[in-house]
Coordinates of C-alpha atoms in Angstrom, one line a residue:
X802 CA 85.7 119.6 124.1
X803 CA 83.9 116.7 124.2
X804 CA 83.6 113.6 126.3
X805 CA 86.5 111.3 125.1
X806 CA 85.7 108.3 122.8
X807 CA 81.8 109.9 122.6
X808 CA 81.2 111.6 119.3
X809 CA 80.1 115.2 118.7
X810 CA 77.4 116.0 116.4
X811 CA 77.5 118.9 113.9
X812 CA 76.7 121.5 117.0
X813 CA 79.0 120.2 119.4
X814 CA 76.9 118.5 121.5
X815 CA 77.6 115.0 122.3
X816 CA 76.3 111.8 120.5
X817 CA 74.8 110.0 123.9
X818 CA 71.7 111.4 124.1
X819 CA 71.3 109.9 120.5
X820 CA 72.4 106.9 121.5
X821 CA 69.6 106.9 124.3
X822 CA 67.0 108.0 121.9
X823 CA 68.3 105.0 119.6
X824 CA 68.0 102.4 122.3
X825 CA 64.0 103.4 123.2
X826 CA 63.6 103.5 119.7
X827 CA 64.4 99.8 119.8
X828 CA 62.3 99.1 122.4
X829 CA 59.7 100.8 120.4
X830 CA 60.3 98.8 117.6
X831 CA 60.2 95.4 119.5
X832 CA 56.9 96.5 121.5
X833 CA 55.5 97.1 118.0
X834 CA 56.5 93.5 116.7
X835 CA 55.2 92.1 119.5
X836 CA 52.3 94.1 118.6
X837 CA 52.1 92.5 115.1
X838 CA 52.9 89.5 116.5
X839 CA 49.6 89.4 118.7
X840 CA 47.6 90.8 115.6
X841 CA 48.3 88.2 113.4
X842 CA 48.0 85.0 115.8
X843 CA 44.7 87.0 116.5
X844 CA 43.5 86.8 112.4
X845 CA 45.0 83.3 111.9
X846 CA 42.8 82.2 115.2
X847 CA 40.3 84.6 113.8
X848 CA 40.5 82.5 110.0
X849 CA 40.6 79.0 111.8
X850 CA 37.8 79.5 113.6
X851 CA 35.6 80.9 110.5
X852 CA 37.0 78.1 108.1
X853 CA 36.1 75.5 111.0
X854 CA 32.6 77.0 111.1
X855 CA 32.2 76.5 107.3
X856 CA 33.0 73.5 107.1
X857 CA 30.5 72.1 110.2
X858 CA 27.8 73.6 108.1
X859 CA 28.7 72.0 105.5
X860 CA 28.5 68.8 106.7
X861 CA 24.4 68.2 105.6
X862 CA 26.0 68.8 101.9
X863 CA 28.0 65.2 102.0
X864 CA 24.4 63.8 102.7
X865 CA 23.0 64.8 99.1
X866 CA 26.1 64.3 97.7
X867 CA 26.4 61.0 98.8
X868 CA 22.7 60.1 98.2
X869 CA 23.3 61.0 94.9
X870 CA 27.0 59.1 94.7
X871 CA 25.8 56.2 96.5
X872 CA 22.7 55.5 94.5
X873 CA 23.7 55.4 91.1
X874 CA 25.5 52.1 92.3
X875 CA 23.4 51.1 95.1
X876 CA 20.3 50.7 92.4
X877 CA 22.0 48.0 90.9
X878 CA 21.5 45.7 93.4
X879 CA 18.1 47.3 94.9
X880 CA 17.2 46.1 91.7
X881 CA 18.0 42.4 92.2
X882 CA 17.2 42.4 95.8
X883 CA 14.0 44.0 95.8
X884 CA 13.2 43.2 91.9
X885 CA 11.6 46.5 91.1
X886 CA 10.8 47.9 87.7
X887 CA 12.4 50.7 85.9
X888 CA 9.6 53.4 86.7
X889 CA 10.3 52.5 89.8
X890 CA 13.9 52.9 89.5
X891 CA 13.1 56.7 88.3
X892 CA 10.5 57.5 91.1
X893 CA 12.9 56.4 93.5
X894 CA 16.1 58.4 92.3
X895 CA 13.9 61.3 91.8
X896 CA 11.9 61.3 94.7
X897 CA 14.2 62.8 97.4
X898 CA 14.7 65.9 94.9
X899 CA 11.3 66.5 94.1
X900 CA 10.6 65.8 97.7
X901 CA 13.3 67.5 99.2
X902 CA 11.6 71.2 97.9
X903 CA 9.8 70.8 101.0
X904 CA 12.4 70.8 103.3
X905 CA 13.9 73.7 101.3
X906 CA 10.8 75.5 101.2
X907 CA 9.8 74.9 105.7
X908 CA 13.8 75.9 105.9
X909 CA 13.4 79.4 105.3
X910 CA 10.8 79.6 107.8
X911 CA 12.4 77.2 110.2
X912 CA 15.5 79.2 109.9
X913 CA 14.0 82.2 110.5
X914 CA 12.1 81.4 113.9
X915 CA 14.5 78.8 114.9
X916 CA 17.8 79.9 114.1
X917 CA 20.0 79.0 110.9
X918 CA 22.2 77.0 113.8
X919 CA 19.2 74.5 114.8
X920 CA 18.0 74.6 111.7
X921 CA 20.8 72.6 110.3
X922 CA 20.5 70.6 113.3
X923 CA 17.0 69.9 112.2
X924 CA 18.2 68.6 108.9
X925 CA 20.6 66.0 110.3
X926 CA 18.2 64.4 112.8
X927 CA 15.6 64.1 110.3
X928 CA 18.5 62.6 107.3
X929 CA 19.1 60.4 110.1
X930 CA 15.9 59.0 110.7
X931 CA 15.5 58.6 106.9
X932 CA 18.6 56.9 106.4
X933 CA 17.9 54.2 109.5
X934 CA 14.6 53.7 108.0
X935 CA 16.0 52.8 104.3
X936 CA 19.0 50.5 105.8
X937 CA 16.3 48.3 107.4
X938 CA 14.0 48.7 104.5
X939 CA 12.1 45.0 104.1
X940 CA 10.5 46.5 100.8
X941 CA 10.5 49.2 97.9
X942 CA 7.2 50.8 100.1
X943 CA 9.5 51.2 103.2
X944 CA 12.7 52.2 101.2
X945 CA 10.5 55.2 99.7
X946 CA 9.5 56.1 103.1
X947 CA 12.9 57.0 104.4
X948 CA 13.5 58.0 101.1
X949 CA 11.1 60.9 101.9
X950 CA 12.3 61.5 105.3
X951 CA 16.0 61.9 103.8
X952 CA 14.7 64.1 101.2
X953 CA 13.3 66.4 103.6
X954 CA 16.1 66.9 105.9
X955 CA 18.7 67.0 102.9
X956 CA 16.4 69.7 101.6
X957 CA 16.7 71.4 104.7
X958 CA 20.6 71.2 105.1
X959 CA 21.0 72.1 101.4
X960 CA 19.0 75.3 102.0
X961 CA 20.2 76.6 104.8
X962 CA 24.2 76.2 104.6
X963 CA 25.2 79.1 102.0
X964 CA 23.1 81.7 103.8
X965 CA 24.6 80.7 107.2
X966 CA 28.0 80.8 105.7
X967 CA 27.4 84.0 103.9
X968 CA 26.2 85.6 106.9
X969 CA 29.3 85.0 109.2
X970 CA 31.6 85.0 106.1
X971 CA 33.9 88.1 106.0
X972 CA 33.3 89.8 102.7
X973 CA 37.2 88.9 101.0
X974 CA 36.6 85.6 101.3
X975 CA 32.6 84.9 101.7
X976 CA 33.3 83.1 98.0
X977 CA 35.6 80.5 98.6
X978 CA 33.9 79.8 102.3
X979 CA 30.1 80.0 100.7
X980 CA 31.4 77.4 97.9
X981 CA 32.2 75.1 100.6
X982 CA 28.6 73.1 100.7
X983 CA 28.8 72.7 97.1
X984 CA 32.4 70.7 97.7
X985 CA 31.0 68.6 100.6
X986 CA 28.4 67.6 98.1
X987 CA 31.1 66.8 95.4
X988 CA 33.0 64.8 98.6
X989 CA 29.5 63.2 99.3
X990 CA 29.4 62.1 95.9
X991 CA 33.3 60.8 95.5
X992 CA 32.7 59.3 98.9
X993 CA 29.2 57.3 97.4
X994 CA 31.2 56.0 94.3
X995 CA 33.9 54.7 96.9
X996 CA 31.7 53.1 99.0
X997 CA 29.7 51.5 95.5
X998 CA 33.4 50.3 94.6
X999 CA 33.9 48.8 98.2
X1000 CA 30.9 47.0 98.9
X1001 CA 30.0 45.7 95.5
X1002 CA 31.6 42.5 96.0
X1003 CA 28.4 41.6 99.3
X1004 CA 25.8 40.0 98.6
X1005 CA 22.7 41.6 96.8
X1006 CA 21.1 41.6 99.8
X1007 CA 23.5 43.7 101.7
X1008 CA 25.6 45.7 99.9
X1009 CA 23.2 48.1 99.2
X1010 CA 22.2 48.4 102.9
X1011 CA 26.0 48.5 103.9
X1012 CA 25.8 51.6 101.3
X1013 CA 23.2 53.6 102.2
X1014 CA 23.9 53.0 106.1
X1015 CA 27.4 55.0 105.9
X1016 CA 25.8 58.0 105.0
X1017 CA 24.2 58.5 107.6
X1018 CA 27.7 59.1 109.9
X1019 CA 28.3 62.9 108.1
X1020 CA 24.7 63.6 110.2
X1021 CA 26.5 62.7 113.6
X1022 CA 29.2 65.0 113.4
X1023 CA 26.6 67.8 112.7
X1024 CA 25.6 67.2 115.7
X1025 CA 28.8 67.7 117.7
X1026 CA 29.7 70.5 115.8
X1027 CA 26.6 72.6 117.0
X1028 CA 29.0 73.1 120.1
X1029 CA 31.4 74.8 117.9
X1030 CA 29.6 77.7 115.5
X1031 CA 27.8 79.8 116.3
X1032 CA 24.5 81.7 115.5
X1033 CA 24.2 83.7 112.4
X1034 CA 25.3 87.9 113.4
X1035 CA 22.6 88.8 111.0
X1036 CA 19.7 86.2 112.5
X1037 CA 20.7 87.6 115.8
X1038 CA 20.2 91.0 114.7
X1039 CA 16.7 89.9 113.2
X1040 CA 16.1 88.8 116.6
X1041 CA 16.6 92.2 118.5
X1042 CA 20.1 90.6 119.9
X1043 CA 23.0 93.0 118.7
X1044 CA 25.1 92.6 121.7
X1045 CA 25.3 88.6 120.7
X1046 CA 25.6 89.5 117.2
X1047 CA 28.2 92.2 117.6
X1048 CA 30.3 89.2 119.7
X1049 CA 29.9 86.9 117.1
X1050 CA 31.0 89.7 114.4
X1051 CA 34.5 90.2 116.3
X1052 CA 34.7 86.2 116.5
X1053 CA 35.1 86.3 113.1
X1054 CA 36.3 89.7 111.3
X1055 CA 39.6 90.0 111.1
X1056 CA 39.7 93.9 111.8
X1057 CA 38.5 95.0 114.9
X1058 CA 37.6 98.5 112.9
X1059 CA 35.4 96.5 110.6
X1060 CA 33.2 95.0 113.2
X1061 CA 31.4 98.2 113.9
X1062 CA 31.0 99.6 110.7
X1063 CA 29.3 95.9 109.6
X1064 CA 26.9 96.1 112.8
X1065 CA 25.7 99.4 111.6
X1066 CA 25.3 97.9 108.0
X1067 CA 23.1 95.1 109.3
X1068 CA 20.8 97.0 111.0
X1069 CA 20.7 99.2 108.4
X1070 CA 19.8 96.8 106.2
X1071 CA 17.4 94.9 108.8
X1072 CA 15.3 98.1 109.3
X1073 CA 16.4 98.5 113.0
X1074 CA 17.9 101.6 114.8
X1075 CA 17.7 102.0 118.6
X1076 CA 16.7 98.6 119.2
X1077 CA 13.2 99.5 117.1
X1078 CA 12.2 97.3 114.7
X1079 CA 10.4 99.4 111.4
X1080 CA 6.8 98.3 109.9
X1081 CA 7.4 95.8 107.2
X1082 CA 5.5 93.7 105.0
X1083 CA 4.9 89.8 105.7
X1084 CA 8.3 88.0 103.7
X1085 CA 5.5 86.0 102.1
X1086 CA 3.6 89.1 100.7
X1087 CA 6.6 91.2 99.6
X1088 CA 8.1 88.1 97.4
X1089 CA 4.5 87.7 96.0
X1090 CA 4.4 91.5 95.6
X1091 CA 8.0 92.2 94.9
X1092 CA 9.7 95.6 94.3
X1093 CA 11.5 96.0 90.8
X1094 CA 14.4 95.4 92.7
X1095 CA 13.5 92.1 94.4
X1096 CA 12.1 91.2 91.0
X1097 CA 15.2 91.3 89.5
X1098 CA 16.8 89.5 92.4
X1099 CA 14.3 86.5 92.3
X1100 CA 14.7 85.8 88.4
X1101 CA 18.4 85.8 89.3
X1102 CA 18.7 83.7 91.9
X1103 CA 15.5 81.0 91.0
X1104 CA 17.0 81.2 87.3
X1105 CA 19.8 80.4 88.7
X1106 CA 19.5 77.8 90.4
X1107 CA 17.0 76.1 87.5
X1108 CA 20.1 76.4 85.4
X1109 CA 22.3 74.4 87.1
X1110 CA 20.2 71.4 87.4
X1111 CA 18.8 71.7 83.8
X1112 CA 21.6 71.3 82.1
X1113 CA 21.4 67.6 83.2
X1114 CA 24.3 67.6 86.5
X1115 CA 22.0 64.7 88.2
X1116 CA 21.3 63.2 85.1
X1117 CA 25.2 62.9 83.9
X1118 CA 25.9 61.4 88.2
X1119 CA 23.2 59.3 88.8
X1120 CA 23.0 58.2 85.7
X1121 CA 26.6 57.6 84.5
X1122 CA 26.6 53.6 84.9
X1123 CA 24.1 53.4 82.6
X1124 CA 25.7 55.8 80.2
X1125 CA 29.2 54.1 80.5
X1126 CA 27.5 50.2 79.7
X1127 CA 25.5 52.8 77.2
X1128 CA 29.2 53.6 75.3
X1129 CA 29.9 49.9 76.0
X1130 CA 31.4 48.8 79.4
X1131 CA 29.3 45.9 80.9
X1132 CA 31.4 44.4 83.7
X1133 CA 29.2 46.2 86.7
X1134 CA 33.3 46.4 88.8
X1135 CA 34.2 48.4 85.5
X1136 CA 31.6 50.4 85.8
X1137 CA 31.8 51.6 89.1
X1138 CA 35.0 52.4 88.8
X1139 CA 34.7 55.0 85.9
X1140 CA 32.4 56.3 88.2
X1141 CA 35.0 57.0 90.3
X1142 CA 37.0 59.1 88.0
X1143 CA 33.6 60.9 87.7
X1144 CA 33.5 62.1 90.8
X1145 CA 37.4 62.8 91.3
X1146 CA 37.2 64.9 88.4
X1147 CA 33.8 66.6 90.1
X1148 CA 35.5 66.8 93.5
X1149 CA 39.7 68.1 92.2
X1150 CA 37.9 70.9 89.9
X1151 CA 35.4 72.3 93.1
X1152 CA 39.2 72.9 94.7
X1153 CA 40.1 75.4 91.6
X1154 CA 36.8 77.3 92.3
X1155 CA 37.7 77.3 95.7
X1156 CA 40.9 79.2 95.4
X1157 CA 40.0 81.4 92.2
X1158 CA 36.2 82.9 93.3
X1159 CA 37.2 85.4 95.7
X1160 CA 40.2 86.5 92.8
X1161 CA 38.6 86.4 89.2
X1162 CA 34.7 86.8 90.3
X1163 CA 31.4 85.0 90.0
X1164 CA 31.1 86.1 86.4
X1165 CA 34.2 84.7 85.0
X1166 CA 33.9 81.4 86.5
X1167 CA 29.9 81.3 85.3
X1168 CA 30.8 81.6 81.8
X1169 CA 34.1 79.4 81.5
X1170 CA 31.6 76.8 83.0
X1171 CA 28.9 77.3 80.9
X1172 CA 30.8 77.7 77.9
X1173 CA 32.7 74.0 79.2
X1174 CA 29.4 72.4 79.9
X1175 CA 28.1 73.3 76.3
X1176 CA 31.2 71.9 74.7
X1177 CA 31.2 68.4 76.6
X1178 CA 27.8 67.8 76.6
X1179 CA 27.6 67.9 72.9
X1180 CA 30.8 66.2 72.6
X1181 CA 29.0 63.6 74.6
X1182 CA 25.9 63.3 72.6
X1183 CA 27.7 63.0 69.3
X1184 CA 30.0 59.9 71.1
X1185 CA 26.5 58.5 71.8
X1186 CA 24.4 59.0 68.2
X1187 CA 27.6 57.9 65.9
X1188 CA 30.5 56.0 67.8
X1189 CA 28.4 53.2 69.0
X1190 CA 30.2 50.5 71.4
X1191 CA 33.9 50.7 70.7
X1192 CA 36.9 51.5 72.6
X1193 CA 37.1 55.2 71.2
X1194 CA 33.5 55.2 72.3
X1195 CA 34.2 54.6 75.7
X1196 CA 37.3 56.8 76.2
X1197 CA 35.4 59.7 74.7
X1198 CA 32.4 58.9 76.6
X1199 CA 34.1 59.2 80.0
X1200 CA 36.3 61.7 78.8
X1201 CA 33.3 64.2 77.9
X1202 CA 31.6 62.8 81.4
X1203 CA 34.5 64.1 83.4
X1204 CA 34.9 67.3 81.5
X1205 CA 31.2 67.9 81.9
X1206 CA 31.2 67.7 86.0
X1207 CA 34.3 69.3 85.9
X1208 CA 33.0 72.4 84.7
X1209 CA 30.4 72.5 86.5
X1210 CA 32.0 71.8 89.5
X1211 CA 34.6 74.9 88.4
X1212 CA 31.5 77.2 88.1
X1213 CA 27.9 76.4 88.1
X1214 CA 28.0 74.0 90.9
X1215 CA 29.8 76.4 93.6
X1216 CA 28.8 79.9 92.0
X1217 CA 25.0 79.3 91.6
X1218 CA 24.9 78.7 95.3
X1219 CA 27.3 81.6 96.4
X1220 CA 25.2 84.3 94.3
X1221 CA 21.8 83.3 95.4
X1222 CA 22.8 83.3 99.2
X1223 CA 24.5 86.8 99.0
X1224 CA 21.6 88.9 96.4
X1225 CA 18.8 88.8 98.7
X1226 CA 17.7 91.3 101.1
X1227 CA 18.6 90.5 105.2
X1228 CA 15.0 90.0 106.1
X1229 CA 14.1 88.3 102.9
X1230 CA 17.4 86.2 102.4
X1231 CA 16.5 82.8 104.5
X1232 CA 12.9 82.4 102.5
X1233 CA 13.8 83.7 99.2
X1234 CA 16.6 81.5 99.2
X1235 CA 14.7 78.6 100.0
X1236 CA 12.8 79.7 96.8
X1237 CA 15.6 79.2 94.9
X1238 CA 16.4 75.8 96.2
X1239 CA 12.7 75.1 95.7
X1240 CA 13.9 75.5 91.9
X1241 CA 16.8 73.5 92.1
X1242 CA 15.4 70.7 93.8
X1243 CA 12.1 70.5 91.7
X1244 CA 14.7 70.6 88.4
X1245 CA 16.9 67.9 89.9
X1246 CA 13.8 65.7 90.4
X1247 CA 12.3 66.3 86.9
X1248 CA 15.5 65.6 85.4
X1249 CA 16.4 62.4 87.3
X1250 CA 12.5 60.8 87.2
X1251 CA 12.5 61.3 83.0
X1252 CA 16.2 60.6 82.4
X1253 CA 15.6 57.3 81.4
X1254 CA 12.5 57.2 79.7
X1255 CA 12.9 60.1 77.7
X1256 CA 16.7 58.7 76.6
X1257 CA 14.6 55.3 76.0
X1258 CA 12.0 57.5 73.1
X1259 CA 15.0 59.8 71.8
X1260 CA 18.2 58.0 72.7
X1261 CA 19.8 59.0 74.8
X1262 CA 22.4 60.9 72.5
X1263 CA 19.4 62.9 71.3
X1264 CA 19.3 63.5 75.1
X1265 CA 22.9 64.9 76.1
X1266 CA 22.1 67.3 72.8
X1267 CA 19.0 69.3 74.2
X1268 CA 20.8 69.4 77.7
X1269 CA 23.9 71.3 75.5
X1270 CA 21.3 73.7 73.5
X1271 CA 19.9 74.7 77.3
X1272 CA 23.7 74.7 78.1
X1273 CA 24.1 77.5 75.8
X1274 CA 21.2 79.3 77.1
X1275 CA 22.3 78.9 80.5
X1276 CA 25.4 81.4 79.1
X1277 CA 22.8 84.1 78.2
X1278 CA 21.2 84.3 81.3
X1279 CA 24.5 84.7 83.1
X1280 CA 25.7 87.4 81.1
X1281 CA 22.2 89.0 81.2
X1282 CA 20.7 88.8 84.6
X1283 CA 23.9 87.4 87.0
X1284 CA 25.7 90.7 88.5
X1285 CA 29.5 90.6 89.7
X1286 CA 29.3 90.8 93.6
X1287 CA 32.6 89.9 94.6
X1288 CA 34.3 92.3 97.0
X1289 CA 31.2 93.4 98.4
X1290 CA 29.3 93.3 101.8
X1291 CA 26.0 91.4 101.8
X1292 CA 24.5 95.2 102.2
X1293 CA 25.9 96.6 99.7
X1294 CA 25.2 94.0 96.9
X1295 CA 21.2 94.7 97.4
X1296 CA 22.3 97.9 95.6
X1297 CA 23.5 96.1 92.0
X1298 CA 19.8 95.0 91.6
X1299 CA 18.8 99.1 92.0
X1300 CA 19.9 99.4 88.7
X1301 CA 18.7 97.1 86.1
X1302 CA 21.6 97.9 83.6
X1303 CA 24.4 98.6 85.7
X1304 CA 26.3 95.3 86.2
X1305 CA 26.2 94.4 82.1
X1306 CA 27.7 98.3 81.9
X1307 CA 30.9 98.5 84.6
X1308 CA 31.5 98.1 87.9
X1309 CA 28.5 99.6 89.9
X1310 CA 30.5 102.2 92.4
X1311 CA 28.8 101.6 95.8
X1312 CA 28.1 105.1 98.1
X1313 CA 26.9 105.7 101.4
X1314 CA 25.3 102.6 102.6
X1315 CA 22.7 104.6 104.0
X1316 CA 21.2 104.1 100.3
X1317 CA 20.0 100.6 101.6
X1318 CA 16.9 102.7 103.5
X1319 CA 15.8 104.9 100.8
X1320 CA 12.9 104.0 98.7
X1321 CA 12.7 103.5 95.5

């Protein structure tokens, strides 16, 4: 018989032991919440701490953004203050690309022997020094020297900020995270038309000054950030220190499990095992001399990267007051604030990249830009060429304006700079990126030194048509020579390029990543 008021099972034996295994069971279950509990306040610590580290190394990208922001109004009255002549005008637009190649082409050396950390730190002090230099400026001689010293440490910032990212990134979200440079330059921008709008009603004399002077606050914070982030795994690695490297790697991977396996990637893909370091080439001779491989990777990313300034981004931004008075506003106030909507529209359509890269893919997002860009560039030049001055003219003029950096900003803007910081090799990727940016800077200041003297011999409807035909060809190229590398570890991707064909084809199934060390 059994105990009275305790249930008997189907054998006769009583239901308390049951009831005891029930109640450790419970306590099972609550140690395993707890558990769960501890593992997810580790990831959210985990994702804080690698979204704060993006965004500090981003902060060099509201410097070009608000260069290029700031001066499109800031001109205006350099003009009248300093009464210098359209060529002028150009050179000084167009100088801090053309000369910022340089501080894009010294980063990848800088970063390499420095650190991509000080590197960046670099970049501010110099933007600094540049920006002090052209808030004092007494003439257009000393305004083009700080010019160049801006240049050169916005080239350096802008070179160095996706491969840092992308190196410290984990791989389901290195998109979204290695787009964030390419928002702080559309923020730079929106911030630059702001600060146009604000200070527009000074004096000649000091509004400009007031303008360019705010920019150089962004470069302050770098520096307090460098307390913050830390050094690239990857760099450390390069450097013979895994124990750092394998710190930073649990700083910011989510799954402990992961950490290990990435490490052994790395040095894989660095060339070291047991601390040994194997025989390489120079960087310098193997991109002069590159593989098939590398080939492929270079025409990628420098094509790349050409593209997205070619199709006239820095032309449509720095430019835009004079294509609005060009579709007929001419109160300077009205101006500037259509400028505005320009760069909300640039900075609201970054966001969707943001959230959509890591989901849809590079690809995708490359072609619904392209294809956008096309459409609203040639949308713009025929508002230009037959509607003349009118109030249809203008609304169609800033509406093809907006939809222009708006695409861009949804694609080509983010991607371009995403893809060329994750295709390269790890001992290559700091100097052939700088390549790339070499490209994009030399484009940018080609494009903003001829923009209005070749608008002045064709129109500049005849303009806006030839930056949609290279529009179109910027589709091409993507479809033909950009690969899909989302969901993929830096290591991994340096496989796509193995096979000329195989990214147009299907998804490219990745084996053994001890692939990375065989030859071809």
């Amino acid at each position: 018989m059994g105990l009275v008021g305790v249930p008997e099972n189907g054998n006769g034996e009583t239901g308390v032991s049951l009831g005891s295994r029930n109640k450790y069971r419970r306590m099972d279950s609550e140690v395993t919440e707890d558990g769960d509990h501890l593992q997810e306040d580790r990831r959210s610590t985990i994702r804080k701490y690698v979204f704060a580290c993006a965004v500090f190394a981003s902060l060099n990208n509201v410097l070009l953004g608000y260069d290029v922001g700031v001066m499109s109004g800031a001109i205006i009255f350099i003009q009248e203050d300093l009464k210098i002549t359209e060529l002028q005008e150009e050179v000084l637009i167009g100088i801090l690309s053309i000369i910022s190649l340089l501080g894009s082409l010294a980063g990848g050396k800088t970063s390499d022997v420095l650190g991509r950390k000080w590197t960046m730190a670099l970049a501010a002090l110099v933007f600094q020094i540049g920006a002090v230099v052209m808030t004092i400026a007494p003439s257009f001689q000393i305004l083009m020297i700080g010019r160049i010293l801006a240049g050169i440490g916005i080239g350096l910032g802008v070179m160095i900020a996706p491969v840092y990212i992308a190196e410290i990134a984990p791989t389901v979200t290195r998109g979204s995270l290695t787009s964030f440079p390419e928002i702080f330059i559309n923020v730079g921008i929106l911030l630059g038309y702001v600060s146009n709008y604000a200070f527009s009603g000074l004096s000649a004399h000091i509004s400009w000054r007031v303008m360019l002077a705010v920019g150089i606050l962004p470069s302050v914070i770098v520096g307090f950030a460098l307390f913050i982030i830390p050094e690239s795994p990857r760099w450390l690695v390069m450097q013979n220190r895994v124990e750092e490297a394998r710190l930073v790697l649990l700083k910011t991977n989510e799954d402990e499990k992961e950490v290990e396996e990435r490490l052994q990637e790395i040095l894989l893909a660095a060339g070291i095992t047991n601390g040994e370091k194997y025989e390489e080439k120079a960087v310098w001779r193997e991109l002069l001399s590159p593989s098939p491989s590398l080939r492929r990777m270079l025409i990628t990313g420098f094509g790349i990267q050409c593209f997205q300034q070619i199709t006239g981004i820095d032309a449509t931004v720095y430019y835009s007051p004079e294509i609005f008075k060009e579709a007929g506003i001419e109160n300077n106030s009205k101006v500037l604030a259509a400028t505005v909507a320009v760069g909300i529209s640039k900075t609201v359509f970054i966001l969707v990249a943001i959230l959509v890269i890591d989901k849809l893919g590079r690809k995708p997002l490359l072609y619904l830009s392209t294809i956008g860009m096309t459409i609203c560039l040639f949308s713009l030049a025929l508002v230009q060429t037959f509607l003349g001055k009118g109030e249809l003219g203008i609304a169609l003029a800033i509406l093809s304006v907006c939809g222009n950096v708006a695409f861009f900003s949804v694609g080509l803007g983010p991607v371009c700079w995403v893809v060329t910081s994750e295709i390269f090799p790890l001992r290559l990727r700091a100097q052939a990126a700088a390549l790339g940016a070499v490209g994009n800077r030399v484009c940018s200041g080609l494009v903003a030194m001829s923009f209005l003297s070749v608008s002045r011999k064709i129109t500049m409807g005849g303009t806006f048509f030839i930056f949609s035909v290279i529009s179109a060809f910027a589709v091409l190229f993507v479809y033909k020579l950009v690969p899909e590398t989302k969901g993929k570890s830096l290591e991994q991707i340096e496989l796509l390029f193995k096979d000329e064909h195989g990214w147009q084809e299907s998804e490219v199934e990745l084996g053994d990543v001890e692939q990375l060390v065989q030859k071809e």
